[in-house]
PDB file of C-alpha atoms in Angstrom:
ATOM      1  CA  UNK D  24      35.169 -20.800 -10.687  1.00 72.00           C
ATOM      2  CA  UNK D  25      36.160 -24.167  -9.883  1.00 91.00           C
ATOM      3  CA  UNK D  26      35.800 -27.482 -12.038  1.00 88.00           C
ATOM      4  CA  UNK D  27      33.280 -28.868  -9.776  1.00 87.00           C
ATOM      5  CA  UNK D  28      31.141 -26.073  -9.838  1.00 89.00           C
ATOM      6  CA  UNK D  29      31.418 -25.839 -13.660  1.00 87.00           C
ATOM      7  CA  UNK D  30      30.470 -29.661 -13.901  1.00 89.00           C
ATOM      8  CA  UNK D  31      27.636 -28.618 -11.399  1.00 91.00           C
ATOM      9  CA  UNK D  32      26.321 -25.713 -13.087  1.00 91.00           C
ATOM     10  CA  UNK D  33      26.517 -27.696 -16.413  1.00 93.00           C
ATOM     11  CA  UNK D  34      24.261 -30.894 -15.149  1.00 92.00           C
ATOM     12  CA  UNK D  35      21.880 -28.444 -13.641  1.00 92.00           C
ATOM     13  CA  UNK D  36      21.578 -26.427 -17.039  1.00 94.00           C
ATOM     14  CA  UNK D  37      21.097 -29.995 -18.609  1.00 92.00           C
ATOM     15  CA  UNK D  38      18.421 -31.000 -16.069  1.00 94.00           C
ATOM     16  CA  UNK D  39      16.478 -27.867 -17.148  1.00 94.00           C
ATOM     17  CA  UNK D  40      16.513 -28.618 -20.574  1.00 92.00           C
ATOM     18  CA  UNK D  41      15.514 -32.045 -19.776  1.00 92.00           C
ATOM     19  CA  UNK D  42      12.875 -31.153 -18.128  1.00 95.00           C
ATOM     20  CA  UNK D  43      11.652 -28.448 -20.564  1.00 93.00           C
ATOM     21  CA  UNK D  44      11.457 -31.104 -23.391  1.00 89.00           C
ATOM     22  CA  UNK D  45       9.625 -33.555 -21.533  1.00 92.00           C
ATOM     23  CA  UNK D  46       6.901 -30.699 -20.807  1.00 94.00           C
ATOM     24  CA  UNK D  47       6.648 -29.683 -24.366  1.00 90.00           C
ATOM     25  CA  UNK D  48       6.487 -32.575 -25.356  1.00 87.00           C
ATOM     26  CA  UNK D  49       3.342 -33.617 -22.940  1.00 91.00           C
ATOM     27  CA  UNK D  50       1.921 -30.031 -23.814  1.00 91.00           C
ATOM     28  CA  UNK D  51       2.250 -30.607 -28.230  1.00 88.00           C
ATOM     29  CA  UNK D  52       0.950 -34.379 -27.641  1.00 89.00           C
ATOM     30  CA  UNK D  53      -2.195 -32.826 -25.330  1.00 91.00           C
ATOM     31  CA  UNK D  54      -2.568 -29.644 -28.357  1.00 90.00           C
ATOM     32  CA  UNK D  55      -2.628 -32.491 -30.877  1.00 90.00           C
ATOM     33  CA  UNK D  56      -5.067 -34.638 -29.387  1.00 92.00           C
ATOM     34  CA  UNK D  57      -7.595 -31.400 -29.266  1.00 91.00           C
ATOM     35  CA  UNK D  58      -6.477 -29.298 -32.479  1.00 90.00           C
ATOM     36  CA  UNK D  59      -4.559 -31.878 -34.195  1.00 89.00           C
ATOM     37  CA  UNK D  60      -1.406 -31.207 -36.009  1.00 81.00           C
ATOM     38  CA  UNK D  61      -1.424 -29.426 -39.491  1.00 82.00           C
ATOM     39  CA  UNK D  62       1.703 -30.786 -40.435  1.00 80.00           C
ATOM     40  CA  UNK D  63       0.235 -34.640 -40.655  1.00 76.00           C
ATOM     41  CA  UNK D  64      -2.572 -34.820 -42.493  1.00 75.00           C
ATOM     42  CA  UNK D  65      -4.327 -37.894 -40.568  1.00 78.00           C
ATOM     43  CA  UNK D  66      -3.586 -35.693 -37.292  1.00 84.00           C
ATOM     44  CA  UNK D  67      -7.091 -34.136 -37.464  1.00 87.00           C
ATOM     45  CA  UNK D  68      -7.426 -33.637 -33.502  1.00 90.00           C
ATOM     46  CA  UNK D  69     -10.718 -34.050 -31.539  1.00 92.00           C
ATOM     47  CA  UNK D  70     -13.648 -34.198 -34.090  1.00 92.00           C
ATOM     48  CA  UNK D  71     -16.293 -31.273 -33.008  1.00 92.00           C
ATOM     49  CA  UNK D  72     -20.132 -31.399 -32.672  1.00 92.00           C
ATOM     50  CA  UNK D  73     -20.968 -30.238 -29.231  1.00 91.00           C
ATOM     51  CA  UNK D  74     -17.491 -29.604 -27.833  1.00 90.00           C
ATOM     52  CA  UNK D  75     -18.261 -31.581 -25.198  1.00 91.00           C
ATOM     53  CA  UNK D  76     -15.337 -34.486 -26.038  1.00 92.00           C
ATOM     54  CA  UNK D  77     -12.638 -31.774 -27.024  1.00 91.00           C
ATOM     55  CA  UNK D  78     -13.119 -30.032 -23.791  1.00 90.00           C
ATOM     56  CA  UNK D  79     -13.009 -33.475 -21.823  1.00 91.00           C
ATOM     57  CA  UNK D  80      -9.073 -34.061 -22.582  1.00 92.00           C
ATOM     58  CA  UNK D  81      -7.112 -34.322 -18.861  1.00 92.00           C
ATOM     59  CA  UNK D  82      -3.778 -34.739 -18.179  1.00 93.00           C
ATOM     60  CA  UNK D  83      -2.871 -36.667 -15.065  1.00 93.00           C
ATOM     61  CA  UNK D  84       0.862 -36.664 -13.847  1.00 95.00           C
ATOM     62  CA  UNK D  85       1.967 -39.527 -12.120  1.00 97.00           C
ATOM     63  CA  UNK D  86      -1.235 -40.742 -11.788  1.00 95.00           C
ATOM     64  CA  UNK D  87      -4.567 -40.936 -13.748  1.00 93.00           C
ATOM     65  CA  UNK D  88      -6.474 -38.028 -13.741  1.00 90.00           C
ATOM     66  CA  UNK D  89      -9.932 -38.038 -12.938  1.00 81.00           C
ATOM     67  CA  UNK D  90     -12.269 -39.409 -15.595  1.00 75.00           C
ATOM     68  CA  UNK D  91     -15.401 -37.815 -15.396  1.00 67.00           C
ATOM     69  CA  UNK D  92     -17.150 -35.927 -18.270  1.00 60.00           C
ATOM     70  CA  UNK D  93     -17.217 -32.131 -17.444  1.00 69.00           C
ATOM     71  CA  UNK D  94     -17.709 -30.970 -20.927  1.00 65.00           C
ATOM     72  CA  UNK D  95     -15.896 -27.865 -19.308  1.00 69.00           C
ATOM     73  CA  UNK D  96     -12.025 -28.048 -20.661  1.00 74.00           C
ATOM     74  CA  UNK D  97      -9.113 -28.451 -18.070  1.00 77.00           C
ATOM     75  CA  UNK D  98      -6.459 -26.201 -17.632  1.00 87.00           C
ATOM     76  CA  UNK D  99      -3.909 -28.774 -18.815  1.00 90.00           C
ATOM     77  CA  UNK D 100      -1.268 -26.817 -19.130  1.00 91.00           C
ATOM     78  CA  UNK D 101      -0.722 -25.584 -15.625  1.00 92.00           C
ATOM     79  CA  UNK D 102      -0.705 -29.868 -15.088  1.00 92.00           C
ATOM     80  CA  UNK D 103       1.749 -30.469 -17.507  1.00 94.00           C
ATOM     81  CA  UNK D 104       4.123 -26.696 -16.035  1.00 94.00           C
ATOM     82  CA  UNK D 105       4.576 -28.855 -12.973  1.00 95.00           C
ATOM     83  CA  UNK D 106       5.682 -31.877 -14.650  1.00 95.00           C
ATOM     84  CA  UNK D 107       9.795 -32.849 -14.900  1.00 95.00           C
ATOM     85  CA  UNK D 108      11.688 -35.724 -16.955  1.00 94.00           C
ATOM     86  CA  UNK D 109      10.807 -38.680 -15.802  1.00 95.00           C
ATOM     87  CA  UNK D 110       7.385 -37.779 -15.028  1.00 97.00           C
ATOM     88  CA  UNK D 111       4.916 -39.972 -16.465  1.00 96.00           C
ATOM     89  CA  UNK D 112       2.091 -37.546 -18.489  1.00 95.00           C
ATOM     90  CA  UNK D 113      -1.406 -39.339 -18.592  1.00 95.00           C
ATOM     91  CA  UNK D 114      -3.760 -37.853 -21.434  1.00 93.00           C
ATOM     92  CA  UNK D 115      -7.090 -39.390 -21.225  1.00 93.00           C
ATOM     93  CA  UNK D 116     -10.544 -38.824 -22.490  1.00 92.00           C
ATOM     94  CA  UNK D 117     -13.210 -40.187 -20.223  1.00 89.00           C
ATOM     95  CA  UNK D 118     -16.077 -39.164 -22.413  1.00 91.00           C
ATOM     96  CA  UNK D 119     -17.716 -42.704 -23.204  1.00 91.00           C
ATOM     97  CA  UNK D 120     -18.698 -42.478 -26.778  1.00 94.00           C
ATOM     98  CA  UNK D 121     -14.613 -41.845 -27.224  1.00 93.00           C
ATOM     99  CA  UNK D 122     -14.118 -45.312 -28.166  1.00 95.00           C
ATOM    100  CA  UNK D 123     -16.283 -44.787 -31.598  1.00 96.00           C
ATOM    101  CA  UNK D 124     -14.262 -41.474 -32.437  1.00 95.00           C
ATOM    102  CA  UNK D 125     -11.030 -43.786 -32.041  1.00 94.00           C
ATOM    103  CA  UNK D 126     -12.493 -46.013 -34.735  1.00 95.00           C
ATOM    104  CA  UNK D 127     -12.913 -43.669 -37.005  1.00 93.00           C
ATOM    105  CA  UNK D 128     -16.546 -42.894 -36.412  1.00 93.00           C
ATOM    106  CA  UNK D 129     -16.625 -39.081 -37.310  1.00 93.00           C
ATOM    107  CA  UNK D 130     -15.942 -37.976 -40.643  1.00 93.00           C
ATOM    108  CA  UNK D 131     -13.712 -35.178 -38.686  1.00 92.00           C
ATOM    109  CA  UNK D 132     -11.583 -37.766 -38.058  1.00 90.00           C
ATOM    110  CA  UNK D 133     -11.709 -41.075 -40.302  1.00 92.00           C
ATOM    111  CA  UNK D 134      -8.658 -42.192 -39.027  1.00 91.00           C
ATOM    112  CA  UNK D 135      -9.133 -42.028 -35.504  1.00 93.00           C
ATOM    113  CA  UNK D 136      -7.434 -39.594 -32.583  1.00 93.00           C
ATOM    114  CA  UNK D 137      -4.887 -41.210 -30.518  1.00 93.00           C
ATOM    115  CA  UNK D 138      -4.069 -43.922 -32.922  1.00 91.00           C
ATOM    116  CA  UNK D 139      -2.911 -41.141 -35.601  1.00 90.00           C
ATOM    117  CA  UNK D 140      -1.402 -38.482 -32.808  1.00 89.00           C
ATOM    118  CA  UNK D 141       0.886 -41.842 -32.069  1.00 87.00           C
ATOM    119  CA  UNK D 142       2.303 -42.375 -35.200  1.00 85.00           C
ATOM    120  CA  UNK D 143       3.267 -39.045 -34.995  1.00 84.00           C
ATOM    121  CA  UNK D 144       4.787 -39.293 -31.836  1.00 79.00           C
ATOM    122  CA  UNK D 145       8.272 -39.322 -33.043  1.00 71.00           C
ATOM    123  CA  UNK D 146       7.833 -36.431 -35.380  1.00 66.00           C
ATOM    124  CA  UNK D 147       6.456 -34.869 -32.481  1.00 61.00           C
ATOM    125  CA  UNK D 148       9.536 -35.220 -30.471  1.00 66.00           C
ATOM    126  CA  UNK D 149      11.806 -34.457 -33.134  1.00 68.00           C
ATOM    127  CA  UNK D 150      10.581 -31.295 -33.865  1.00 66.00           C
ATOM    128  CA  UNK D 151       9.986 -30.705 -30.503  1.00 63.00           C
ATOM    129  CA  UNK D 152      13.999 -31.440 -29.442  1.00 65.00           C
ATOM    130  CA  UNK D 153      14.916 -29.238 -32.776  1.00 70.00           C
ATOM    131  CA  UNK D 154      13.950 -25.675 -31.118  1.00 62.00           C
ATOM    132  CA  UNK D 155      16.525 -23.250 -30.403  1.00 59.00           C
TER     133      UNK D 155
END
């Protein structure tokens, strides 16, 4: 083996990695917004009546994904497979009474959804950067 192809193989094995993390990542922000995150207790996920605005989350990448209310939930992990570092990840609830959840309307979630999954974020990351 030569140097170059050692420095090649290398950046390659880097760029994989890369682009794992940034697809975990987008995948754990996506769970969080639906199930929430047990380890952060304001993290409470989507808050549950119907179903209708947990199964409504989308991820776009690169671009917004469409915002219409299904109530049927998106396979939004086969979005986020596809995605790479780099790649912008666009989670988005079109449902139109998400505003109210955001404010803390449900007693599922007095704090909110995004807000919470936000502050978070970083924790998120962390752990998510930590894995063997």
């Amino acid at each position: 083996m030569s140097f170059k192809s050692d420095v090649k193989r290398w950046t390659n094995k880097a760029k994989r990695i890369e682009n794992a993390i940034a697809r975990d990542v987008a995948l754990t922000v996506t769970e969080a917004l639906v199930d929430g995150l047990p380890e952060y207790a304001d993290v409470n996920g989507s808050p549950v009546d119907t179903g209708f605005f947990r199964a409504n989350w989308r991820v776009g990448l690169n671009a917004m994904p469409p915002m219409g209310a299904e109530g049927v939930a998106a396979d939004n992990s086969a979005v986020v497979a596809l995605g790479k570092a780099g790649d912008v990840f666009y989670i988005v609830n079109g449902v139109e009474y998400g505003p109210y959840l955001e404010l803390g309307r449900s007693p599922q979630a007095p704090s909110g959804i995004v807000g919470p999954t936000a502050a978070a974020f970083r924790g998120t990351v962390d752990g998510v950067t930590e894995k063997p």
